[in-house]
XYZ file of C-alpha atoms in Angstrom:
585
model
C -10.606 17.495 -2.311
C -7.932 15.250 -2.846
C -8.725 11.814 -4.851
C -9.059 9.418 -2.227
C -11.482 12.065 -0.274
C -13.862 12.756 -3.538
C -13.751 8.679 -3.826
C -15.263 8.483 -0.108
C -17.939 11.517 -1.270
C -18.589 9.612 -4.394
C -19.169 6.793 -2.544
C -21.319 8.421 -0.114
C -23.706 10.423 -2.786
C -23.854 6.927 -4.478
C -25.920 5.131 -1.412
C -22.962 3.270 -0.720
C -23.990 0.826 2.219
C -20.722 -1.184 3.175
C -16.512 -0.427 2.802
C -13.976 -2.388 3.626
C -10.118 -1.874 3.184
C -6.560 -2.583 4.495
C -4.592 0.552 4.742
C -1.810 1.334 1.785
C -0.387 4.111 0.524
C -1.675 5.840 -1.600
C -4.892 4.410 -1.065
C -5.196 4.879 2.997
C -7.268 7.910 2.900
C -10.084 6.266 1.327
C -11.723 4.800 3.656
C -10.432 7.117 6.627
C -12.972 9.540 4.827
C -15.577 6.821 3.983
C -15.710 6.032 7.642
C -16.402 9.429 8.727
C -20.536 9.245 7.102
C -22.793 7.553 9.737
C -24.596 6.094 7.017
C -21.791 3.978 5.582
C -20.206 0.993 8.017
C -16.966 0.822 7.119
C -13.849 -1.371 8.629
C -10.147 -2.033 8.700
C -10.095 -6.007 7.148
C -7.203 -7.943 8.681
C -5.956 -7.898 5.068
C -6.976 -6.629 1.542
C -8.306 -10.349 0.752
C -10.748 -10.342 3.857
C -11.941 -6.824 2.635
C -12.711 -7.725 -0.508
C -15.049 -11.218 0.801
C -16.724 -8.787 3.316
C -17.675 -6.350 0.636
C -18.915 -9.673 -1.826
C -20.584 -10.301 1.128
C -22.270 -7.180 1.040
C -23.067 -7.307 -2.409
C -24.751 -10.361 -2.776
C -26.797 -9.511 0.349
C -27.942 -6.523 -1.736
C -25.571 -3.849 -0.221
C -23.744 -1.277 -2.960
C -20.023 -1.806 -1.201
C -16.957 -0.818 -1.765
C -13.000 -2.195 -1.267
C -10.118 -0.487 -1.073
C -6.183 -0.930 -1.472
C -3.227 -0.302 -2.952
C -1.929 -1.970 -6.181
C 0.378 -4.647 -4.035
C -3.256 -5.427 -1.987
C -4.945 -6.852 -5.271
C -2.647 -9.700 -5.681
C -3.579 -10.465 -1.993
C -7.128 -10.526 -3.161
C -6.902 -11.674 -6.477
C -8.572 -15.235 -5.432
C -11.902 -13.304 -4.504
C -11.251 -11.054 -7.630
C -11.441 -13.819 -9.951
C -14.452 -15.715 -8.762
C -16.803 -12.308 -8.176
C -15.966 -12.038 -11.733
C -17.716 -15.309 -12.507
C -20.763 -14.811 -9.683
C -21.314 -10.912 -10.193
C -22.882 -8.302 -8.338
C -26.584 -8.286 -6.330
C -25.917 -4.807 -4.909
C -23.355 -2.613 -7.062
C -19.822 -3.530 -5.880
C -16.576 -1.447 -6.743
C -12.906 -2.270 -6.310
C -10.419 0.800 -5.513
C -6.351 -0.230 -6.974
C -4.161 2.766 -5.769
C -1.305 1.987 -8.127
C 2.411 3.760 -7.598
C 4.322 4.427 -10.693
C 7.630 5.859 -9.483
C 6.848 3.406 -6.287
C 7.172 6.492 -3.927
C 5.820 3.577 -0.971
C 6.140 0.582 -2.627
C 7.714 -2.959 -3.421
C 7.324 -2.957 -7.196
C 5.814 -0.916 -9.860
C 3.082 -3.054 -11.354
C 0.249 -1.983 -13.781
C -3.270 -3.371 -12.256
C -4.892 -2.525 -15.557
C -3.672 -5.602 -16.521
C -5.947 -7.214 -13.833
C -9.276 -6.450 -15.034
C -8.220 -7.552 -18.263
C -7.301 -10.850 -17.049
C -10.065 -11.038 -14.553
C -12.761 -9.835 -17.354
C -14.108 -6.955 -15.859
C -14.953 -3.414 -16.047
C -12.800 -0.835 -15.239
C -12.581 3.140 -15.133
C -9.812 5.425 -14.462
C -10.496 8.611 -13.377
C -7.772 11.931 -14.018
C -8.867 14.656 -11.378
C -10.829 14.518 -8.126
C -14.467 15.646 -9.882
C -13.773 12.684 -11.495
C -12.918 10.099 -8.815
C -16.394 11.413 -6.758
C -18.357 11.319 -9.880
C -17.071 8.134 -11.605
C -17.310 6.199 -8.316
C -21.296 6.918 -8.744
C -21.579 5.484 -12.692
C -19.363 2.670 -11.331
C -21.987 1.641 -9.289
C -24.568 2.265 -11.900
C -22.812 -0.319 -14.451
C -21.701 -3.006 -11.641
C -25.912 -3.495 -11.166
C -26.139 -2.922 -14.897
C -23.808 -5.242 -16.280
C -23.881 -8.114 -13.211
C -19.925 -7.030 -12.752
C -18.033 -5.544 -10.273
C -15.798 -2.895 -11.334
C -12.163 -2.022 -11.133
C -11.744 1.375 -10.216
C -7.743 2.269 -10.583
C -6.104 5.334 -9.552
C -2.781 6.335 -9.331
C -0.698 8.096 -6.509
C -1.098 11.489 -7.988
C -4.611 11.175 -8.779
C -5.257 9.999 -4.719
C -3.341 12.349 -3.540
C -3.481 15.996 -5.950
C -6.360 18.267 -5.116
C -8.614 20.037 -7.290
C -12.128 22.148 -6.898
C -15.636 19.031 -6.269
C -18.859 19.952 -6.508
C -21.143 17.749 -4.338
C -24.738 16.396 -4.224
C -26.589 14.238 -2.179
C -26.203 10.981 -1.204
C -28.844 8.922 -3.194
C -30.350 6.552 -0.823
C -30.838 3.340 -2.698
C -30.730 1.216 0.495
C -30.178 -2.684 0.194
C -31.727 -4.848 -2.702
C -33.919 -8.371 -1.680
C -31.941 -11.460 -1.461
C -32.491 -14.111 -3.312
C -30.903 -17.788 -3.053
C -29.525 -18.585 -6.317
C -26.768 -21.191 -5.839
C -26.188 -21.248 -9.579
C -24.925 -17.873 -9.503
C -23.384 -17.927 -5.998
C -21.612 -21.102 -5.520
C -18.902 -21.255 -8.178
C -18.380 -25.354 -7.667
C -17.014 -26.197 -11.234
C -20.937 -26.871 -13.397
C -21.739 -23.404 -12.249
C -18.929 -21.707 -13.177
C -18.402 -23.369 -16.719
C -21.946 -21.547 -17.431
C -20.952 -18.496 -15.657
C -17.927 -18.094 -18.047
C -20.109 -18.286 -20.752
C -21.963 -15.404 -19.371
C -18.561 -13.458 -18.817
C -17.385 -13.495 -22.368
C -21.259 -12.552 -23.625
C -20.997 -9.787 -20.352
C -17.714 -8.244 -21.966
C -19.558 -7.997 -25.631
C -22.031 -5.785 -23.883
C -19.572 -4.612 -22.347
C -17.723 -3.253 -25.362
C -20.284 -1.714 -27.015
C -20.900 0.369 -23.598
C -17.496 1.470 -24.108
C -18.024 2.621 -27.489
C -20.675 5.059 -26.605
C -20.108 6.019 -22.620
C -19.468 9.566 -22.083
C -16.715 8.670 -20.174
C -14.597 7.882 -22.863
C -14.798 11.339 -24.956
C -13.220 13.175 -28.366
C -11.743 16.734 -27.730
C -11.119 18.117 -30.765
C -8.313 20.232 -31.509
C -5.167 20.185 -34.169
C -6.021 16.542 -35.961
C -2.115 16.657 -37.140
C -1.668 14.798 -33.648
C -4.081 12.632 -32.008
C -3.302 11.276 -28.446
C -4.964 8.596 -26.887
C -4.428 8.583 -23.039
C -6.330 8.326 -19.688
C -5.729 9.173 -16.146
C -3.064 11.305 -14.879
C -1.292 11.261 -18.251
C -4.544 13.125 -19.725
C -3.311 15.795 -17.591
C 0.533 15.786 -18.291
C -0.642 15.514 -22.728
C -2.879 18.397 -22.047
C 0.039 20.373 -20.313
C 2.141 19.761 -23.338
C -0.067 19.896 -26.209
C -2.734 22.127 -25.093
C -5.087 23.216 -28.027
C -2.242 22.100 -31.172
C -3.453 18.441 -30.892
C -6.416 16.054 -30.855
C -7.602 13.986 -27.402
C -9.227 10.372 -27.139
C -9.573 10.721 -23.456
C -9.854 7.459 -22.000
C -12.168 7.052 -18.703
C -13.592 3.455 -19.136
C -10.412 1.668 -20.070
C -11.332 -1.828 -19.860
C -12.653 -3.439 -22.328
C -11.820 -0.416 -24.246
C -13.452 1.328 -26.997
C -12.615 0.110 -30.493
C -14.911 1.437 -32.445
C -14.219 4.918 -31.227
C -10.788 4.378 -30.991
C -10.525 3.478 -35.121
C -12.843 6.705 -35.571
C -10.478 9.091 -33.720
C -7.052 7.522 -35.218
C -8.839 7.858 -39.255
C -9.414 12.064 -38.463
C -5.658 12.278 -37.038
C -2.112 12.225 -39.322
C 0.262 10.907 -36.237
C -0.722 9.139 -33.371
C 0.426 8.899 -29.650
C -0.402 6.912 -27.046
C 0.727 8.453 -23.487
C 0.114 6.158 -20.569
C 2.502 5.568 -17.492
C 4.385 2.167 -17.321
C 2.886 -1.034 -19.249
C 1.815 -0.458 -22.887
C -1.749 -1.528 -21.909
C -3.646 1.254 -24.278
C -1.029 0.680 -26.612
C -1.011 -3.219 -27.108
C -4.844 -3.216 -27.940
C -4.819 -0.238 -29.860
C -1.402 -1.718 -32.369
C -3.984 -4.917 -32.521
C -6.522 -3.438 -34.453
C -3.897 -2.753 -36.733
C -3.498 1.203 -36.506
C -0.034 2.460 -36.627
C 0.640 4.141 -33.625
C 3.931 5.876 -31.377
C 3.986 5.047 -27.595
C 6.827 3.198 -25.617
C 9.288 3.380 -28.245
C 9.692 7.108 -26.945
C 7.584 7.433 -23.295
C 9.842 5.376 -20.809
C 8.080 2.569 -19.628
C 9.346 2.662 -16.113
C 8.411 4.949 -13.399
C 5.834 8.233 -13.540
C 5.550 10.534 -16.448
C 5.322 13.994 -16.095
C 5.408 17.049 -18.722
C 8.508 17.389 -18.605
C 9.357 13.629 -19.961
C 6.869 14.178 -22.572
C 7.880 17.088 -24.032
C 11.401 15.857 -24.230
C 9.894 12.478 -25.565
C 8.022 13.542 -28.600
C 9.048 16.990 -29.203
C 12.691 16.846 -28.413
C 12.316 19.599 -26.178
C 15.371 20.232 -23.878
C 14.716 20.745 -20.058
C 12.746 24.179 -19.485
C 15.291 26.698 -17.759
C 15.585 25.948 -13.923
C 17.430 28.188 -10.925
C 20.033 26.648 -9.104
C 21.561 27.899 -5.661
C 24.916 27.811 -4.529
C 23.964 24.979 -1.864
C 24.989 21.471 -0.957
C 21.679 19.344 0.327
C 22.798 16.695 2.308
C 21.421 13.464 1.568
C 18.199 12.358 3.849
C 18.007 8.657 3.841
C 15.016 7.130 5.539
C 15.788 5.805 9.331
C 13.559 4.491 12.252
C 12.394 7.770 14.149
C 13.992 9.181 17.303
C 12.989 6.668 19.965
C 11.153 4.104 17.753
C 10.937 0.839 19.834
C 11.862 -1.255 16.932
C 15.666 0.291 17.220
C 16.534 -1.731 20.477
C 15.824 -5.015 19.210
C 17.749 -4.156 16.019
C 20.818 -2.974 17.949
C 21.374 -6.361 19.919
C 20.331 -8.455 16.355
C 23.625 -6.278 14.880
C 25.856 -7.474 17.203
C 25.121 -11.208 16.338
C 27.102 -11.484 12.793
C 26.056 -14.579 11.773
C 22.089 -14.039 12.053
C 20.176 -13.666 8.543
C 17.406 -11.257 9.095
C 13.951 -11.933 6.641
C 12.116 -8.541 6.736
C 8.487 -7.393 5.920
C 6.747 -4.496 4.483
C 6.614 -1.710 7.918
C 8.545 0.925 9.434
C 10.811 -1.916 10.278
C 12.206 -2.491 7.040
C 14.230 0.636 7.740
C 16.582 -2.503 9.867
C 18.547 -2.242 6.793
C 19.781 0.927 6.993
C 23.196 1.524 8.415
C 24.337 1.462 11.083
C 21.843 -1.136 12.263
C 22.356 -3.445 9.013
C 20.121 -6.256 9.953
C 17.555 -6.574 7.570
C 18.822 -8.741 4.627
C 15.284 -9.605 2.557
C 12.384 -7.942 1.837
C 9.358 -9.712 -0.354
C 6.061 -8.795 0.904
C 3.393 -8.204 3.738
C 3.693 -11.855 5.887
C 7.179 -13.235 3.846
C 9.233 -11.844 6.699
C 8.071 -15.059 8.538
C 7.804 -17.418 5.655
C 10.965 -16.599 3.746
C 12.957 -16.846 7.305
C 11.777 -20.974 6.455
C 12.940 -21.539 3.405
C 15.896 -19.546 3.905
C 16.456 -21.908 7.433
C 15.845 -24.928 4.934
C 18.393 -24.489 2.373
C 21.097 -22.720 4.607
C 20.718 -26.319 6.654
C 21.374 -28.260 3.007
C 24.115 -25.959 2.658
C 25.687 -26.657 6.351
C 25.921 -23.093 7.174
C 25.771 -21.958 10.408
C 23.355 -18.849 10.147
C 20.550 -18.668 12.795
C 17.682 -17.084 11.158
C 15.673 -14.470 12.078
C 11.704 -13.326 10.607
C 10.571 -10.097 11.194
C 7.187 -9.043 11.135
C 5.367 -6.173 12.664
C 2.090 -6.128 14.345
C -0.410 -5.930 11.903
C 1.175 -7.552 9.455
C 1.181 -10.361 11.361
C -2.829 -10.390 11.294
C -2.218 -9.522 7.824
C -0.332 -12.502 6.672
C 1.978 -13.463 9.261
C 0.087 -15.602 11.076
C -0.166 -18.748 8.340
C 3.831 -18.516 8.129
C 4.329 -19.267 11.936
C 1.878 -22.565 11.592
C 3.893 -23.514 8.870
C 7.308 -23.117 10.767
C 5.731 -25.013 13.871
C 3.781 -27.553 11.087
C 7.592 -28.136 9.706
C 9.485 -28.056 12.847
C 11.626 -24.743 11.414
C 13.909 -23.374 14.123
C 13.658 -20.049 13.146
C 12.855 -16.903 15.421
C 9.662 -14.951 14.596
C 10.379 -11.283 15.796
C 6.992 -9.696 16.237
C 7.293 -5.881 16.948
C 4.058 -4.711 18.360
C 3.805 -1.058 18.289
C 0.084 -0.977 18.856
C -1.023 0.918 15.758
C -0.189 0.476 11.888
C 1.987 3.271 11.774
C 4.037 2.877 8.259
C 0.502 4.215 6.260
C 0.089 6.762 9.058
C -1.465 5.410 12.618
C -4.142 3.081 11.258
C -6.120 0.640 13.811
C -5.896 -2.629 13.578
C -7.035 -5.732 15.427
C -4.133 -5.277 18.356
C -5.611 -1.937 18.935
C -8.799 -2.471 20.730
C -10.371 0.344 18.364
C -12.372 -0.114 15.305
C -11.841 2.382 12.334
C -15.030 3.791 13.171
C -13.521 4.486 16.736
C -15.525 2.350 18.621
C -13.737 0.072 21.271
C -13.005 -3.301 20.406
C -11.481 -6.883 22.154
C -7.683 -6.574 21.712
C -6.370 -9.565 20.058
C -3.403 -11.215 21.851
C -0.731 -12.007 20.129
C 0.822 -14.332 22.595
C -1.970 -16.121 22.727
C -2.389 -16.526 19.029
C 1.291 -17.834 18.839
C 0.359 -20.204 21.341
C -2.558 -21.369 19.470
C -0.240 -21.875 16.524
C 1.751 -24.658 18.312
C 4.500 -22.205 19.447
C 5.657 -23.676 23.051
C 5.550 -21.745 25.722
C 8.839 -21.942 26.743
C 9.697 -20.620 23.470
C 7.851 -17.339 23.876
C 9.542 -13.943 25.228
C 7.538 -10.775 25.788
C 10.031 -8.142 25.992
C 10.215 -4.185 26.219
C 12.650 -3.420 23.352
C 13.447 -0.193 25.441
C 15.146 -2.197 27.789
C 18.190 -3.841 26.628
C 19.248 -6.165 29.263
C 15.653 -8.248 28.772
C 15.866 -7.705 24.814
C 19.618 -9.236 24.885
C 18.606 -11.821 27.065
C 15.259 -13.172 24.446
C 17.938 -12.514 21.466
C 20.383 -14.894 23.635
C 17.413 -17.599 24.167
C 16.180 -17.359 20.563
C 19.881 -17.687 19.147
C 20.371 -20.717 21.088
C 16.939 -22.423 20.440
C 16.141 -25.591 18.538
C 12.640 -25.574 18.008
C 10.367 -22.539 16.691
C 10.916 -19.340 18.872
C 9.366 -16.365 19.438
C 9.828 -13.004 20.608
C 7.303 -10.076 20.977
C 8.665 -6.791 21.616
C 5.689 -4.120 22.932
C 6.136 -0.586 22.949
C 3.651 1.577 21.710
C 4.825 3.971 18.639
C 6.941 7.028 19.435
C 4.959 9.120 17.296
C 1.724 8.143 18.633
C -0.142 11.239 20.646
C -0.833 9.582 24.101
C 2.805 8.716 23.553
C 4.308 11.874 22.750
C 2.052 13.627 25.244
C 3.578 11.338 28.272
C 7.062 11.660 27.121
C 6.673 15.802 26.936
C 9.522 17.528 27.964
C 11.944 14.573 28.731
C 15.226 13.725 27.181
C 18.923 12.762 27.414
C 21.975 14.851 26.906
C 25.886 14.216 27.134
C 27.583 15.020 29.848
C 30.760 16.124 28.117
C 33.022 15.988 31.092
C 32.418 11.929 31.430
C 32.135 11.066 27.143
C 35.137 9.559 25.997
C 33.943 9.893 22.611
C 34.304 6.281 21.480
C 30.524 6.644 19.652
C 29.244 3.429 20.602
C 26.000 5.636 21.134
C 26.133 6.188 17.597
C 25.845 2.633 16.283
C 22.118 2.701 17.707
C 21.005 5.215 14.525
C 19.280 7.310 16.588
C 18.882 10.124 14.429
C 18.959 12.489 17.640
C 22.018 11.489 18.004
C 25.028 13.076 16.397
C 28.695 13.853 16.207
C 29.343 17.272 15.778
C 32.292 19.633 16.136
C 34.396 16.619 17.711
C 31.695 16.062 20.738
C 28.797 13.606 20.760
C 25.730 15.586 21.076
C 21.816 14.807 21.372
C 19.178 16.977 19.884
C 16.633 17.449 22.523
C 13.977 18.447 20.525
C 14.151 15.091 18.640
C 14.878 12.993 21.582
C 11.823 11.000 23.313
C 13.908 9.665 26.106
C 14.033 6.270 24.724
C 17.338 5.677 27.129
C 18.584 3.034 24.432
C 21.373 5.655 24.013
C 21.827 6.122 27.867
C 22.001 1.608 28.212
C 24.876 1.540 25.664
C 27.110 4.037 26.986
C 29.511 2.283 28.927
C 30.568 5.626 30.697
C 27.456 6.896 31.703
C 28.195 9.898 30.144
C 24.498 10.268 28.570
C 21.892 11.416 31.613
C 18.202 11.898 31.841
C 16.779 15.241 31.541
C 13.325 16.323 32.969
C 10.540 14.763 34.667
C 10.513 10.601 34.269
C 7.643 9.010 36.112
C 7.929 5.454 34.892
């Protein structure tokens, strides 16, 4: 199994009732697989705050749940975070952080160990996939133990590696009485100055948990070098080192263990601390006054990995590698043959004076040559809100930028609706460019509320986004619905929007290219150059259709990437590009 499946079995064999989650790599697969056992009711949340309240929710009703997200999603739910610290746990609740050292899919690179040390709670870290499934079932165990809910924080090679589970059965523990208790439930400012009080006394207990849990374990080996490491890195340090040093390995990290950490550092002549980014293990362990080595030699940004350790502390030069007599070209990311997003971007490119405000999608790829539209990217919902304050101070300034917020569909349920109300609350004439490909296809086809499916595949109402912009004060005059495949109607919204003085909005709707239904309808249709007609002046090319190409002097189109888009075809001015195969619509 890989991580994120032996987190769904863990969850499973643990009696889990409840699971909530907004989809994120690396933490997508989490509750794909939770979803699949009948016993569990599990849904795709609007947004990883949502998640989180339903699965509080849950536990105070009695329910063991679960949330899931990425490391980016925790700051989105860091308000519930903070108070279900305070109120605590009826039925065992767990919090999944899928963080990304070496951001392979994300925004930033931050260290969520950090949170449940500010948020004073307890947290685990598991280093292979037995792990994740059985360390998901203590986690439950000491969330009803200690009145906490716990942290549970992987990393992208932990959710995504496989290695050999052994199951068991799901222990049905069902759902606990309810009982009012507004003391502990309603955190209005009286209760929660007691509740604090019971949070610092919590994380004493706490402690002393930590100092015996067979989670956090000795392995005894050479004592000349002691390491002191948890999750993935336990793995990398036991590469390395194998038998010729000493392990404190490191599986409830927060608080973490100080008695047993001063035991292992007195039996040990040098010690190392190996952990991936912040100097989290490292900070606390220097603070109880014990001479340690960590970030002065492992780099403190992006993923370790054997080979950075053994060049770190033992000086060891790269082990011998095989080269080939071969040039790789360089593979950029770009929007997908026929992705609808690419028409709208073309006519935005020819306008040189619009400022594009981009989101977190498939669509931040606008910023890729030769499209070049996208000029900001912050996070999930800012492609709207940035696009106001940018509007604000380029209106101080007296420039003459129109400017444009992109957001896709389900990041607009995300976060993107509270950005338009504020544009129509303020009166900012900006454009909000809503590109509804019916799915959340970035983190791999996801539902989401524009899909009329739930994650558990049963059929849902499909939530309109017209009328939802509507309902946000947008007027209707100011509204286009557009297919992006079709230029002439896209240039003509772009043309309205440019021109408007009030908020505007356009909705592009095309389903995904890559999406089966899609791909099955489009089978065996595509465009080619007709070679006698091209004049080779490869306006065709400044669409970045990566079907597209110039080759051997001649424009050509691969058909075997080509989806018959036609965007291609509409910007040829010699219709030189013509439709191949059977095209019923």
């Amino acid at each position: 199994m890989t991580g994120n499946e032996a987190i769904a079995r863990g969850a499973y064999e643990a009696g889990c009732t409840v699971a909530a989650a907004y989809p994120g790599t690396p933490s997508t697969e989490i509750l794909e697989n939770i979803a699949q056992y009948e016993e569990i009711y599990a849904e795709w949340a609007p947004n990883e705050k949502v998640a989180v309240e339903v699965a509080a929710g849950a536990s105070i009703a009695g329910a063991r749940s679960l949330s899931a997200m990425k490391h980016v999603g925790l700051n989105v739910a860091a308000d519930p975070l903070f108070t279900m610290a305070y109120e605590g746990v009826n039925g065992g609740f767990v919090i999944v952080t899928a963080d990304d050292p070496g951001m392979h899919s994300s925004q930033n690179e931050q260290d969520n160990r950090l949170y449940a040390q500010h948020a004073k709670v307890a947290m685990i870290e598991p280093s292979d996939s037995q792990e994740c499934k059985d360390f998901i079932k203590t986690a439950f165990e000491i969330s009803e133990q200690f009145d906490t809910l716990v942290l549970f924080r992987i990393t992208t090679r932990i959710a995504h590696s496989k290695s050999i589970v052994e199951l068991s059965e799901r222990q049905e523990v069902g759902v606990k009485e309810y009982k009012k208790d507004v003391k502990k439930y309603v955190m209005i400012p009286a209760h929660a100055r007691v509740k604090h009080v019971e949070v610092e006394e919590r994380l004493k207990r706490l402690q002393e948990y930590s100092n015996t849990t067979p989670l956090n374990r000795i392995e005894w080996g050479d004592t000349k070098i002691g390491i002191i490491t948890s999750g993935i890195s336990y793995q990398y340090a036991k590469e390395v080192f194998g038998d010729n040093a000493s392990y404190l390995k490191l599986g409830f990290t927060f608080p973490l263990p100080d008695k047993l950490i001063k035991e292992f550092a007195s039996k040990v002549d040098k010690l190392y601390i190996i952990e991936e980014n912040e100097p989290y293990i490292e900070t606390f362990v220097k603070a109880l006054g014990i001479n340690c080595i960590g970030k002065e030699l492992i780099p403190i940004c992006g993923e370790l990995n054997p080979d950075i350790i053994r060049r770190a502390l033992l000086g060891e030069k790269e082990r011998e590698t095989y080269s080939v007599d071969v040039k790789v070209p360089n593979r950029p990311p770009v929007l997908c043959p026929g992705c609808p997003h690419r028409g709208i971007f073309y006519v935005m490119s020819k306008y040189k004076d619009i400022i594009a405000t981009g989101d977190i999608g498939c669509y931040t790829l606008g910023m890729m040559p030769p499209l070049n539209v996208t000029d900001t990217v912050i996070d999930m919902g800012a492609g709207i809100s940035a696009a106001i304050g940018f509007e604000k101070a380029a209106m101080m300034a007296k420039r003459k930028n129109k400017i444009f917020g992109i957001v896709g569909d389900s990041t607009f349920f995300h976060s993107g609706i509270t950005g338009l109300i504020d544009a129509v609350y303020n009166n900012s004439p900006i454009v909000a460019v809503i590109l509804d490909n019916s799915i959340t296809a970035m983190t791999g086809h996801q539902e989401n509320p524009g899909t009329g499916k739930t994650l558990k595949g049963d059929i849902s109402p499909v939530i309109d986004i017209k009328g939802i912009v509507k309902a946000c004060g947008v007027k209707e005059e100011n509204i286009r619905v557009v297919d992006p495949y079709k230029l002439d109607e896209t240039e003509k919204a772009v043309k309205d929007a440019y021109n408007a003085t009030e908020p505007f909005v356009i909705i592009t709707k095309q389903p995904c290219a890559l999406l089966k239904d899609v791909l099955k309808k489009r089978a065996g249709r595509y465009v080619k150059v007709n070679q006698d007609k091209c004049r080779k002046c490869k306006l065709c090319l400044k669409v970045g259709c990566p079907a597209v190409a110039f080759k051997n002097g001649n424009i050509v189109i691969d058909k075997d990437m080509c989806n018959g888009c036609t965007v291609c075809l509409q910007v040829c001015p010699f219709n030189a590009i013509e439709k191949v195969g059977e095209w019923n619509d």
